[in-house]
Structure formats: structure tokens, C-alpha cells
Amino acid sequence: MELVKPSIGLIFWMAVSFSIILFLLKKFAWKPILGMIKEREESIENALAAAEKAKEEMKALQSNNERILAEARAERDTLLKEAREMKDKMIAEAKTTATKEGERLLAIARENIQNEKMAAITELKNQVATLSIEIAEKILKSELSSDEKQKTLVNTLLKDVNLN
Amino acid sequence: MANKINIFKQFLVLVSIFAFNTVWAYEPIDKDPNQSEVHEEATAEKHEAGHEEAGKFNAGKTIIEHVADAHDWHLWGHTSIPLPVILKTDKGFDFFLSSKFEHGHASYQGNYNYRLHEGNIVVYDDLTGTVDEEATAKITDFSITKNVAAMLLSMFLMLWMFIKVAKMATKNRGKAPSGLQSWIEPLVVFVRDDVAKPSIGEKRYEKFMPFLLTVFFFIWINNLLGLIPIFPGGANLTGSISVALVLAAFTLVITFVVANKHYWQHVFAMPGVPIPVLIILTPIEILGLFLRPFVLMIRLFANITAGHIIALAFFSLIFIFGEMHAGLGFGVSILSLVFTVFMGALELLVAFLQAYVFTLLSAIYFGAAVDEGHDVHNHVDDHHH
């Protein structure tokens, strides 16, 4: 059969030209095409990886921001609390100081009053004594102005001293 | 959805173009052999056409003439492109154009007196009108036949196409592909990711890529060109056993060159097999080495040739019935047309499929040849995508 009989001429030309085209295509077509495809695949892969990384970084940044915010909030709370405490403390201290001062002043005032009172009493006592002596002197003078009266007094006094 | 419909429409248009071309191109060709047959019978009386009745349509002969190689490239009617004839004889080389033969009606005097006889160039005795078998055995035909011309044409097409794509690729470095590049690139990636990588392995596939890609595109492009019935298509190149033989031989030679110790060990002395069994097994394995590329050759040749024969057979039906009755021929032509449209669609698929199968099997043979066996990560069966 003509169909299944290989022809030497065609085999020869095919072998020669296929070798040539294989060499030419390998050098000038497949190498750059495959290289470029590989390069592009790598660049796409890199880009995807970079995007993923950026996403993660973004997430990290966000959580970081949240953390900083939380920290700031906490710090503000602490500061406020401290301020309040300080205020309370100051008020309390002021109160204590004022009370103490008041008490001290009161004590001093009381002492002064006492002193003044004692002085007044002493003076009053002195004056009463003086007055009493003067009264007694006047009474004695009037009682003992006549003999009669001196006798009556002696009698009265003697009556009282009766059986003692 | 709209996209799918669009693709389907394009496909239909493509198929109908093929079908139309087939109808348009085959008719004059089919009539031609009859006429020349008559002519031949008249001029050269003793032309060994005993098995044939003059003027009668012979479907088998017509079909074989169309799928076989030729020394000129038929265009239409009686017009064809003459091709150079190169003959190596014991007296030196002969170069001349095939138009000197006048389609088998004339002889050409070189180192010998040549004549075209049933598609072959023979040494012919004009006086007695007989073929000189002894002298014919001394000449070897290295002509640029229709198949060689088609092959060279397809190779120039491939060179132009792929070097252009390579240039675009270098220019568009790192950018999205465009135009022809975006059409070729997915196919290159397909061969790489679905043929080479799973069959050969991630580590070793790279050095086989140029051969696999060249074979894939060579077979596919020539299968498609073979489906176009008119110039520059029409040559049944991939359905030629010589071409399939060379392609399969390339696969065989590459397999032998790259094969490692592990591969040869498995061929000549399968480890863990007792010697009595080896006596039977080794010859089978050695036979298998050559059987595999042989089957590659037969598969490609048979598939493509069969497709051409079926398409031609449907058209021959028109003429067979047409000879009985003109109306009958017309009726059958409608049926033939429908079948040929269907065959055209099928052949488009087969064109791709055979290119894919040849490439895939070559890759699997290379994969087996370079397989280290112990490396689990590189085993042929261990690759899943």
C-alpha cells in the first residue's frame, strides 16, 4: 500500500527541518516565552504575597492603634482618678489643718479668758476683802459706840458660850 | 452565558467555512482524476490501468490520491503549483521542476528517462512504454513534494508566529499578554502544567519543554492545515506515515539519550524479579521500548488519515450515486454535506486531541526515563493537580 510505505525523501526532509525548527524555536521562541511566563507568575505570586503582607500589617497596625487608644484611655482614667484623689486629699488636709488651727486658737482664747477671769476674781476678792474690812470697821465702830451696846453684846456672846 | 453563545456561534461559522470549502474544493478535484485517466489511457496505451475501467469513477483511487503525497500542489481545476524534484541516482543528482512531467503525460530526460507513474517517479522506457524496475531501484526521491512543501510552509508559519509571540512577550515583560500572545500563551501554559509537569515531574520537566511544545504545535497546526482543503492547506502531512515516524523517532531518541541507570535497570533486569522470569520479561521490555514510539506513529497516522478518508468517502458517494442518476447524486450530496459538517467538527477536535495525546505520551515516556524511582516527590503517579 502506498499509504503505509514511508518515503525516504519525506523522512529526510522532515528529520532535517524538524531538527532545525526545534533548535530555532527553542532558542528564539520557547525560551523567552517560558521565561516570561515564569517571571510573570512569580511577579503575580509576589504581588499577592505583598498584598497579604500589607493586609496583615494593616491588621497589626489597627490592633496597635486600638491598643494605644485603650492605653491612652486608661491613662486618662488614671490621671483623672489621681487628680480626684489629690483634690480629696487636699481638701481633707485643709480641713484637718483648719480644725487644728481653730482648736489651737480656741485653746489660746480659752486660756486667756481663764487668766483674765482669774485676775478679775482675784481683784474682786481683794476689793470684797477691803470692803468687808471697811464695813466691819464701820459696824464695829457703830456697835461699840456706847457702853450699853457693848454690854448687850457681851451678854449675848456669853449666852452662846454657856455650857461649852 | 452570552459569552458561551458567542463562542458557539463562532464555532458554527468556523465549521460551516470548513464544510463550504470542502464542497467547493473537492468537486473539481474529484472530477479531475477521471479526465486525466481518460487522457492517459488514450496517450499511453500500456499504462497498467487494467484494474480500472476508463471513464468510471473510482472512489478508492481518488481517495488514496488525495491523502497520499504528490509531486505538485493542486490549486483548482487543472492548475497546480509545480514543485522541485530532487533525485539521487548512482550517476549523481538530478534537479528539475515537476511541471516537466505534465501531470504524468511526459517524460523528463536527466541521468535517466524519468516519468511520473501512479504518484511515484520511475525510470521509464518511452519506446516500449514500460517501467525499468532495475534502474528505478537505483534512484532515491528527495523531491520537495507536496508534503515537504506543506511542512516547510507550516514551519515558516510556526517560526513567524512563535518568534513574534516571543518578541511580544519580551516587550510586554511583566504585563498582561495581548493579541496573538494571549492566544498562544494559554496553550503553552497548558502544555507545561497539564502535560509536562504531571508526567515528568516538577524538577525535571524544563529541559523537555522545547521539544514538547514544538511537537504539540507542529502536529496541531498541521492537523488544522490538513483540514483546509485548498492551498495553503490540503496536504495530509500529519497523516503521512513518514512524518509520524520521524516525530516518534525523535521521542525514542530523546528517551534513550536522557534515560538514567534506573530506567535501563528496569528494562534489562527488573529488580526483585527471579532470573527465569527475567528471561521472558526482558525481551518483552526491550520490545516495549520500540513498541511505544511505534504505537505513537501509528496512532497519529491512522487517526488523521482516517479522518481525511471518511470526509473524502462522503464526497465520493455523491459521484458514485451521481453516475447512476443525476438526481440521486444531488440527493446524496445533501446527506454528504450534513455528514461532512459533522466530520469537520469532529476533525477539529481530533486535530487538537491527537496533538495532545502525542505530546502527553511523549512526556510520559520521558518521565519514565528520568524517574529516579526512590524519590516519592517525583514519581509519575504522585502528581496531582
XYZ file of C-alpha atoms in Angstrom:
549
model
C 0.000 0.000 0.000
C 1.201 3.425 -0.960
C -0.158 4.982 2.242
C 1.759 2.992 4.836
C 5.053 2.935 2.911
C 7.400 5.536 4.443
C 9.094 7.719 1.857
C 12.808 8.274 2.365
C 12.697 11.761 0.890
C 9.967 12.947 3.245
C 11.672 11.306 6.236
C 14.916 13.036 5.332
C 13.372 16.490 4.912
C 11.214 16.059 7.986
C 14.138 14.992 10.170
C 16.355 17.822 8.968
C 13.788 20.584 9.108
C 12.244 19.414 12.364
C 15.682 19.467 13.986
C 16.246 22.978 12.656
C 12.853 24.272 13.742
C 13.257 22.628 17.143
C 16.577 24.398 17.605
C 15.317 27.750 16.312
C 12.096 27.709 18.308
C 13.919 26.578 21.439
C 16.361 29.417 21.169
C 14.197 32.243 19.856
C 10.666 31.373 20.976
C 10.211 28.911 23.813
C 12.999 30.206 25.987
C 11.793 33.834 26.076
C 8.103 32.816 26.229
C 8.552 30.316 29.058
C 10.921 32.653 30.870
C 8.456 35.490 30.623
C 5.528 33.335 31.762
C 7.547 32.147 34.734
C 8.636 35.663 35.536
C 5.099 36.940 35.372
C 3.805 34.106 37.516
C 6.472 34.896 40.060
C 5.642 38.588 39.997
C 1.933 37.808 40.431
C 2.767 35.498 43.292
C 4.983 38.150 44.845
C 2.292 40.772 44.409
C -0.262 38.513 46.082
C 2.133 37.778 48.902
C 2.842 41.501 49.288
C -0.876 42.256 49.367
C -1.368 39.594 52.011
C 1.514 41.015 53.988
C 0.130 44.537 53.679
C -3.223 43.258 54.866
C -1.623 41.659 57.873
C 0.406 44.765 58.573
C -2.748 46.811 58.315
C -4.422 44.492 60.777
C -1.442 44.701 63.117
C -1.451 48.461 62.766
C -5.144 48.611 63.538
C -4.800 46.440 66.614
C -1.821 48.530 67.616
C -3.897 51.658 67.236
C -6.627 50.137 69.319
C -4.111 49.168 71.944
C -2.655 52.682 72.024
C -6.122 54.153 72.255
C -7.027 51.818 75.082
C -3.801 52.688 76.811
C -4.469 56.390 76.409
C -7.945 55.958 77.746
C -6.647 54.018 80.730
C -4.019 56.641 81.346
C -6.590 59.413 81.198
C -8.733 57.483 83.699
C -5.789 57.031 85.991
C -4.910 60.692 85.747
C -8.457 61.728 86.475
C -8.621 59.367 89.385
C -5.331 60.615 90.739
C -6.474 64.205 90.384
C -9.675 63.442 92.189
C -7.815 61.675 94.911
C -5.383 64.539 95.225
C -8.225 67.020 95.417
C -9.947 64.975 98.106
C -6.718 64.649 99.967
C -6.015 68.346 99.733
C -9.487 69.213 100.939
C -9.165 66.754 103.752
C -5.744 68.098 104.683
C -7.005 71.642 104.587
C -9.907 70.691 106.767
C -7.670 68.999 109.273
C -5.294 71.919 109.347
C -8.134 74.384 109.733
C -9.709 72.357 112.523
C -6.397 72.112 114.312
C -5.719 75.815 113.934
C -9.178 76.622 115.148
C -8.746 74.369 118.124
C -5.370 75.861 118.904
C -6.784 79.344 118.650
C -9.725 78.335 120.784
C -7.411 76.838 123.385
C -5.366 80.006 123.451
C -8.508 82.090 123.723
C -9.846 79.867 126.467
C -6.586 80.127 128.359
C -6.604 83.874 128.032
C -10.181 84.028 129.178
C -9.288 81.830 132.181
C -6.360 84.018 133.009
C -8.454 87.179 132.693
C -11.159 85.585 134.785
C -8.691 84.572 137.496
C -7.250 88.056 137.518
C -10.728 89.570 137.759
C -11.698 87.193 140.545
C -8.527 87.927 142.458
C -9.143 91.617 142.112
C -12.765 91.212 143.078
C -11.725 89.168 146.086
C -9.280 91.829 147.113
C -11.939 94.518 146.706
C -14.519 92.442 148.662
C -11.965 91.923 151.401
C -11.226 95.586 151.523
C -14.942 96.408 151.524
C -15.657 93.816 154.168
C -12.939 95.212 156.381
C -14.321 98.691 155.880
C -17.886 97.508 156.634
C -16.691 95.565 159.627
C -14.808 98.645 160.836
C -17.963 100.779 160.422
C -20.156 98.158 162.127
C -17.714 97.769 164.961
C -17.474 101.477 165.268
C -21.295 101.787 165.493
C -21.739 98.734 167.808
C -19.141 99.825 170.122
C -20.109 103.442 170.160
C -21.964 103.214 173.595
C -21.430 101.226 176.742
C -24.854 99.812 176.681
C -24.411 98.320 173.468
C -21.009 96.893 174.494
C -22.779 95.220 177.496
C -25.565 93.733 175.497
C -23.031 92.287 173.076
C -21.033 90.761 175.754
C -24.145 89.249 177.217
C -25.315 87.778 174.004
C -21.943 86.292 173.340
C -21.783 84.920 176.844
C -25.164 83.265 176.448
C -23.931 81.375 173.467
C -20.782 80.199 175.120
C -22.946 78.830 178.051
C -22.067 75.175 178.701
C -19.372 74.578 176.308
C -23.991 32.931 29.232
C -23.808 35.425 26.393
C -20.138 34.582 26.098
C -20.939 30.874 25.602
C -23.456 31.575 22.886
C -20.907 33.757 21.161
C -18.276 31.014 21.242
C -20.822 28.552 19.919
C -21.692 30.904 17.070
C -18.051 31.340 16.166
C -17.616 27.611 16.214
C -20.566 27.130 13.881
C -19.202 29.727 11.491
C -15.829 28.005 11.527
C -17.359 24.612 10.862
C -19.510 25.898 8.033
C -16.473 27.570 6.455
C -14.676 24.273 6.544
C -17.658 22.468 5.129
C -18.155 25.030 2.398
C -14.512 24.941 1.429
C -14.642 21.192 1.342
C -17.578 21.169 -1.034
C -16.195 23.897 -3.175
C -12.714 22.473 -3.390
C -13.330 18.791 -3.709
C -15.715 18.837 -6.611
C -13.319 19.923 -9.336
C -10.556 17.746 -7.899
C -12.763 14.714 -7.851
C -13.628 15.142 -11.478
C -10.061 15.787 -12.469
C -8.608 12.290 -11.990
C -11.294 10.867 -14.268
C -10.419 13.205 -17.041
C -6.701 12.660 -16.720
C -7.368 8.963 -16.514
C -9.149 9.062 -19.815
C -6.388 11.132 -21.273
C -3.716 8.797 -20.010
C -5.471 5.779 -21.408
C -5.560 7.436 -24.786
C -1.933 8.542 -24.960
C -0.018 5.799 -23.219
C -1.694 2.589 -24.245
C 0.132 0.215 -21.918
C -0.304 2.159 -18.699
C -1.047 -0.635 -16.292
C -4.556 0.561 -15.638
C -6.035 -2.843 -16.140
C -7.906 -2.798 -12.853
C -9.730 0.285 -13.904
C -12.469 0.925 -16.390
C -11.895 4.059 -18.430
C -14.172 6.957 -17.528
C -15.634 5.276 -14.498
C -15.304 6.962 -11.128
C -13.027 5.005 -8.793
C -13.626 6.173 -5.219
C -10.750 4.194 -3.668
C -8.186 5.522 -6.126
C -9.439 9.094 -5.786
C -9.336 8.965 -2.015
C -5.851 7.475 -1.865
C -4.616 10.050 -4.374
C -5.913 12.798 -2.114
C -4.441 11.538 1.130
C -1.135 10.465 -0.443
C 1.829 12.675 -1.211
C 2.179 14.325 -4.624
C 4.842 15.992 -6.752
C 2.759 19.100 -7.348
C 0.404 21.130 -5.211
C -3.035 21.168 -6.699
C -4.836 24.528 -6.600
C -8.008 24.217 -8.687
C -9.151 22.576 -11.900
C -6.037 21.896 -13.962
C -3.945 24.479 -12.131
C -1.297 23.316 -9.725
C 1.971 24.603 -8.333
C 4.967 22.701 -9.736
C 7.406 21.560 -7.066
C 11.130 20.866 -7.353
C 12.148 17.284 -7.992
C 15.429 16.182 -6.465
C 16.646 12.720 -7.413
C 19.738 10.997 -6.120
C 20.943 8.452 -8.628
C 24.056 6.360 -8.979
C 25.168 8.867 -11.630
C 24.679 11.953 -9.437
C 21.834 14.290 -8.554
C 19.034 15.449 -10.835
C 17.143 18.680 -10.210
C 14.105 19.813 -12.209
C 10.550 21.029 -11.731
C 7.677 18.589 -11.549
C 5.868 20.571 -14.274
C 8.210 18.792 -16.748
C 6.112 15.662 -16.197
C 2.939 17.449 -17.355
C 0.924 15.539 -14.716
C 2.279 12.205 -15.821
C 1.861 12.760 -19.543
C 5.503 13.419 -20.377
C 8.931 12.058 -19.564
C 11.965 14.027 -18.461
C 15.458 13.098 -19.551
C 18.026 13.523 -16.757
C 20.556 10.917 -15.812
C 17.753 8.560 -16.687
C 14.483 8.999 -18.538
C 12.015 9.770 -15.703
C 8.273 9.606 -15.710
C 5.569 10.046 -13.091
C 3.804 6.754 -12.594
C 1.000 6.423 -10.023
C 2.468 9.279 -7.994
C 5.983 7.836 -7.993
C 8.922 8.843 -10.129
C 10.151 5.867 -12.102
C 12.676 5.221 -14.834
C 10.623 4.761 -17.964
C 11.305 3.441 -21.387
C 9.412 5.670 -23.815
C 9.859 3.241 -26.708
C 8.449 0.150 -25.066
C 6.279 2.094 -22.620
C 7.443 0.026 -19.639
C 8.921 0.826 -16.221
C 12.586 -0.094 -15.817
C 12.357 -1.624 -12.321
C 16.113 -2.229 -12.068
C 17.027 1.394 -12.812
C 14.167 2.685 -10.635
C 15.681 0.893 -7.647
C 18.871 2.964 -8.144
C 17.153 6.324 -7.726
C 16.137 7.827 -4.399
C 13.481 10.505 -4.413
C 14.430 13.530 -2.284
C 11.921 15.797 -4.015
C 10.220 18.725 -2.372
C 6.877 17.007 -2.589
C 3.544 18.479 -1.577
C 4.050 17.205 1.968
C 7.589 18.586 2.199
C 6.388 21.935 0.870
C 3.475 21.946 3.317
C 5.855 21.041 6.112
C 8.260 23.866 5.239
C 5.343 26.271 4.933
C 3.956 25.258 8.317
C 7.404 25.595 9.833
C 7.797 29.115 8.487
C 4.348 29.866 9.862
C 5.380 28.487 13.245
C 8.665 30.387 13.244
C 6.919 33.625 12.322
C 4.129 33.073 14.866
C 6.167 31.993 17.867
C 9.083 34.347 17.368
C 6.537 37.136 17.108
C 4.943 35.970 20.344
C 8.387 35.753 21.954
C 9.108 39.328 20.885
C 5.745 40.483 22.244
C 6.462 38.613 25.436
C 9.844 40.309 25.829
C 8.311 43.689 25.077
C 5.323 43.144 27.384
C 7.531 41.837 30.174
C 5.585 41.750 33.412
C 2.421 42.983 31.729
C -0.756 41.229 30.651
C -0.496 39.423 27.283
C -2.228 40.887 24.242
C -3.252 39.785 20.755
C -1.579 36.672 19.367
C 0.370 36.358 22.590
C -2.765 35.920 24.683
C -3.881 33.204 22.279
C -0.629 31.216 22.342
C 0.267 31.657 25.992
C -2.601 29.622 27.498
C -1.642 26.757 25.182
C 1.990 26.971 26.268
C 0.861 27.002 29.886
C -1.468 24.075 29.134
C 1.429 22.001 27.746
C 3.570 22.968 30.697
C 1.052 22.477 33.526
C -1.163 19.692 32.196
C 1.289 17.702 30.101
C 4.897 18.211 31.157
C 4.638 18.807 34.892
C 2.339 15.900 35.828
C 4.134 13.438 33.531
C 7.775 14.308 34.072
C 7.759 15.930 37.458
C 8.222 19.405 38.841
C 12.006 19.151 38.949
C 12.921 17.755 35.549
C 10.242 18.929 33.154
C 12.002 22.076 31.985
C 14.518 20.578 29.594
C 11.754 18.709 27.727
C 9.572 21.770 27.213
C 11.040 22.916 23.851
C 10.504 19.505 22.268
C 7.030 19.023 23.742
C 5.891 22.482 22.680
C 7.345 22.136 19.185
C 5.761 18.713 18.681
C 2.419 19.855 20.081
C 2.154 22.925 17.896
C 3.632 21.202 14.839
C 1.067 18.411 14.979
C -1.828 20.669 15.830
C -1.117 23.352 13.233
C -0.548 20.764 10.528
C -3.681 18.861 11.520
C -5.655 22.084 11.133
C -3.947 22.989 7.853
C -4.749 19.485 6.651
C -8.428 20.166 7.296
C -8.395 23.152 4.947
C -8.991 21.596 1.544
C -7.371 24.362 -0.512
C -3.878 25.824 -0.678
C -2.038 26.508 1.679
C -3.752 23.582 3.395
C -4.801 20.324 1.912
C -1.623 18.366 2.428
C -2.186 15.322 4.582
C 1.099 15.925 6.386
C 0.442 14.594 9.885
C -1.456 11.703 8.286
C 1.730 10.770 6.457
C 3.465 7.799 7.993
C 6.908 9.267 7.247
C 6.193 12.406 9.291
C 4.658 10.416 12.138
C 7.682 8.121 12.001
C 10.156 10.992 12.335
C 8.211 12.514 15.242
C 8.038 9.168 17.024
C 11.744 8.606 16.307
C 12.532 11.929 17.983
C 10.644 10.760 21.064
C 12.508 7.441 21.008
C 15.944 9.045 20.614
C 15.297 11.618 23.334
C 14.055 8.870 25.673
C 17.238 6.861 25.059
C 19.505 9.877 25.497
C 18.003 11.061 28.787
C 17.267 7.626 30.270
C 19.042 7.045 33.579
C 20.511 3.939 35.206
C 17.253 3.238 36.991
C 15.355 3.105 33.684
C 17.805 0.729 31.966
C 17.896 -1.439 35.057
C 14.142 -1.792 34.881
C 14.362 -2.715 31.201
C 17.161 -5.261 31.303
C 16.930 -6.626 34.829
C 13.774 -5.682 36.671
C 14.773 -5.595 40.344
C 13.155 -8.217 42.543
C 12.257 -10.500 39.647
C 13.721 -14.034 39.567
C 16.037 -14.901 36.668
C 13.741 -17.439 34.936
C 11.041 -14.781 34.728
C 13.574 -12.216 33.517
C 14.330 -14.430 30.504
C 10.755 -13.834 29.402
C 10.334 -10.337 30.767
C 13.474 -8.671 29.385
C 12.713 -9.359 25.689
C 9.210 -8.009 26.257
C 10.622 -4.895 27.903
C 13.110 -4.373 25.065
C 10.337 -4.845 22.533
C 8.270 -2.387 24.542
C 10.970 0.284 24.133
C 10.356 0.308 20.395
C 6.700 -0.582 20.502
C 5.800 2.585 22.366
C 7.038 5.051 19.711
C 5.737 2.688 17.036
C 2.264 2.957 18.515
C 2.675 6.741 18.714
C 3.423 6.774 14.999
C 0.516 4.512 14.056
C -1.948 6.407 16.237
C -1.195 9.784 14.710
C -1.017 8.468 11.149
C -4.181 6.385 11.407
C -6.318 8.999 13.152
C -5.553 11.799 10.760
C -5.623 9.690 7.617
C -8.884 8.069 8.688
C -10.481 11.478 9.152
C -9.443 12.520 5.656
C -10.607 9.240 4.157
C -14.032 9.500 5.781
C -14.541 13.082 4.604
C -13.481 12.104 1.086
C -15.648 8.991 1.187
C -18.731 11.089 1.860
C -17.958 13.180 -1.195
C -17.178 10.167 -3.309
C -20.687 8.972 -2.507
C -22.039 11.960 -4.424
C -20.164 10.915 -7.561
C -20.926 7.236 -7.205
C -24.647 7.952 -6.967
C -24.365 10.759 -9.462
C -23.096 8.292 -12.062
C -26.202 6.197 -11.533
C -28.569 9.110 -11.747
C -28.000 12.872 -11.575
C -30.962 13.418 -9.214
C -29.741 10.701 -6.905
C -26.323 12.358 -6.757
C -27.970 15.645 -5.833
C -29.996 13.975 -3.092
C -26.962 12.233 -1.651
C -24.966 15.446 -1.783
C -27.233 16.974 0.884
C -26.689 13.975 3.122
C -22.952 14.029 2.434
C -22.819 17.700 3.270
C -24.511 17.146 6.624
C -22.155 14.289 7.439
C -19.109 16.258 6.356
C -20.094 19.198 8.534
C -20.333 16.772 11.419
C -16.995 15.180 10.458
C -15.420 18.610 10.147
C -16.437 19.427 13.705
C -15.148 16.068 14.878
C -11.874 16.514 12.989
C -11.320 19.884 14.654
C -11.499 18.074 17.958
C -9.339 15.190 16.722
C -6.745 17.671 15.430
C -6.259 19.005 18.937
C -6.693 15.654 20.640
C -4.015 13.896 18.585
C -1.536 16.712 19.180
C -2.318 16.489 22.884
C -2.084 12.686 23.020
C 1.224 12.568 21.142
C 2.696 15.220 23.417
C 1.308 13.656 26.577
C 2.569 10.161 25.761
C 5.995 11.508 24.785
C 6.092 13.348 28.102
C 5.096 10.194 29.985
C 7.901 8.226 28.270
C 10.398 10.960 29.147
C 9.064 10.975 32.683
C 9.620 7.227 32.987
C 13.132 7.597 31.540
C 14.243 10.216 34.061
C 12.319 8.862 37.040
C 14.610 8.077 39.964
C 12.119 5.613 41.413
C 13.012 6.234 45.032
C 12.099 9.856 45.034
C 8.478 9.921 46.087
C 8.103 13.571 45.168
C 8.960 12.958 41.577
C 7.010 9.857 40.807
C 4.766 9.975 37.787
C 1.745 8.759 39.713
C 2.332 11.067 42.616
C 1.462 14.228 40.798
C -1.983 15.521 41.310
C -3.208 18.914 40.426
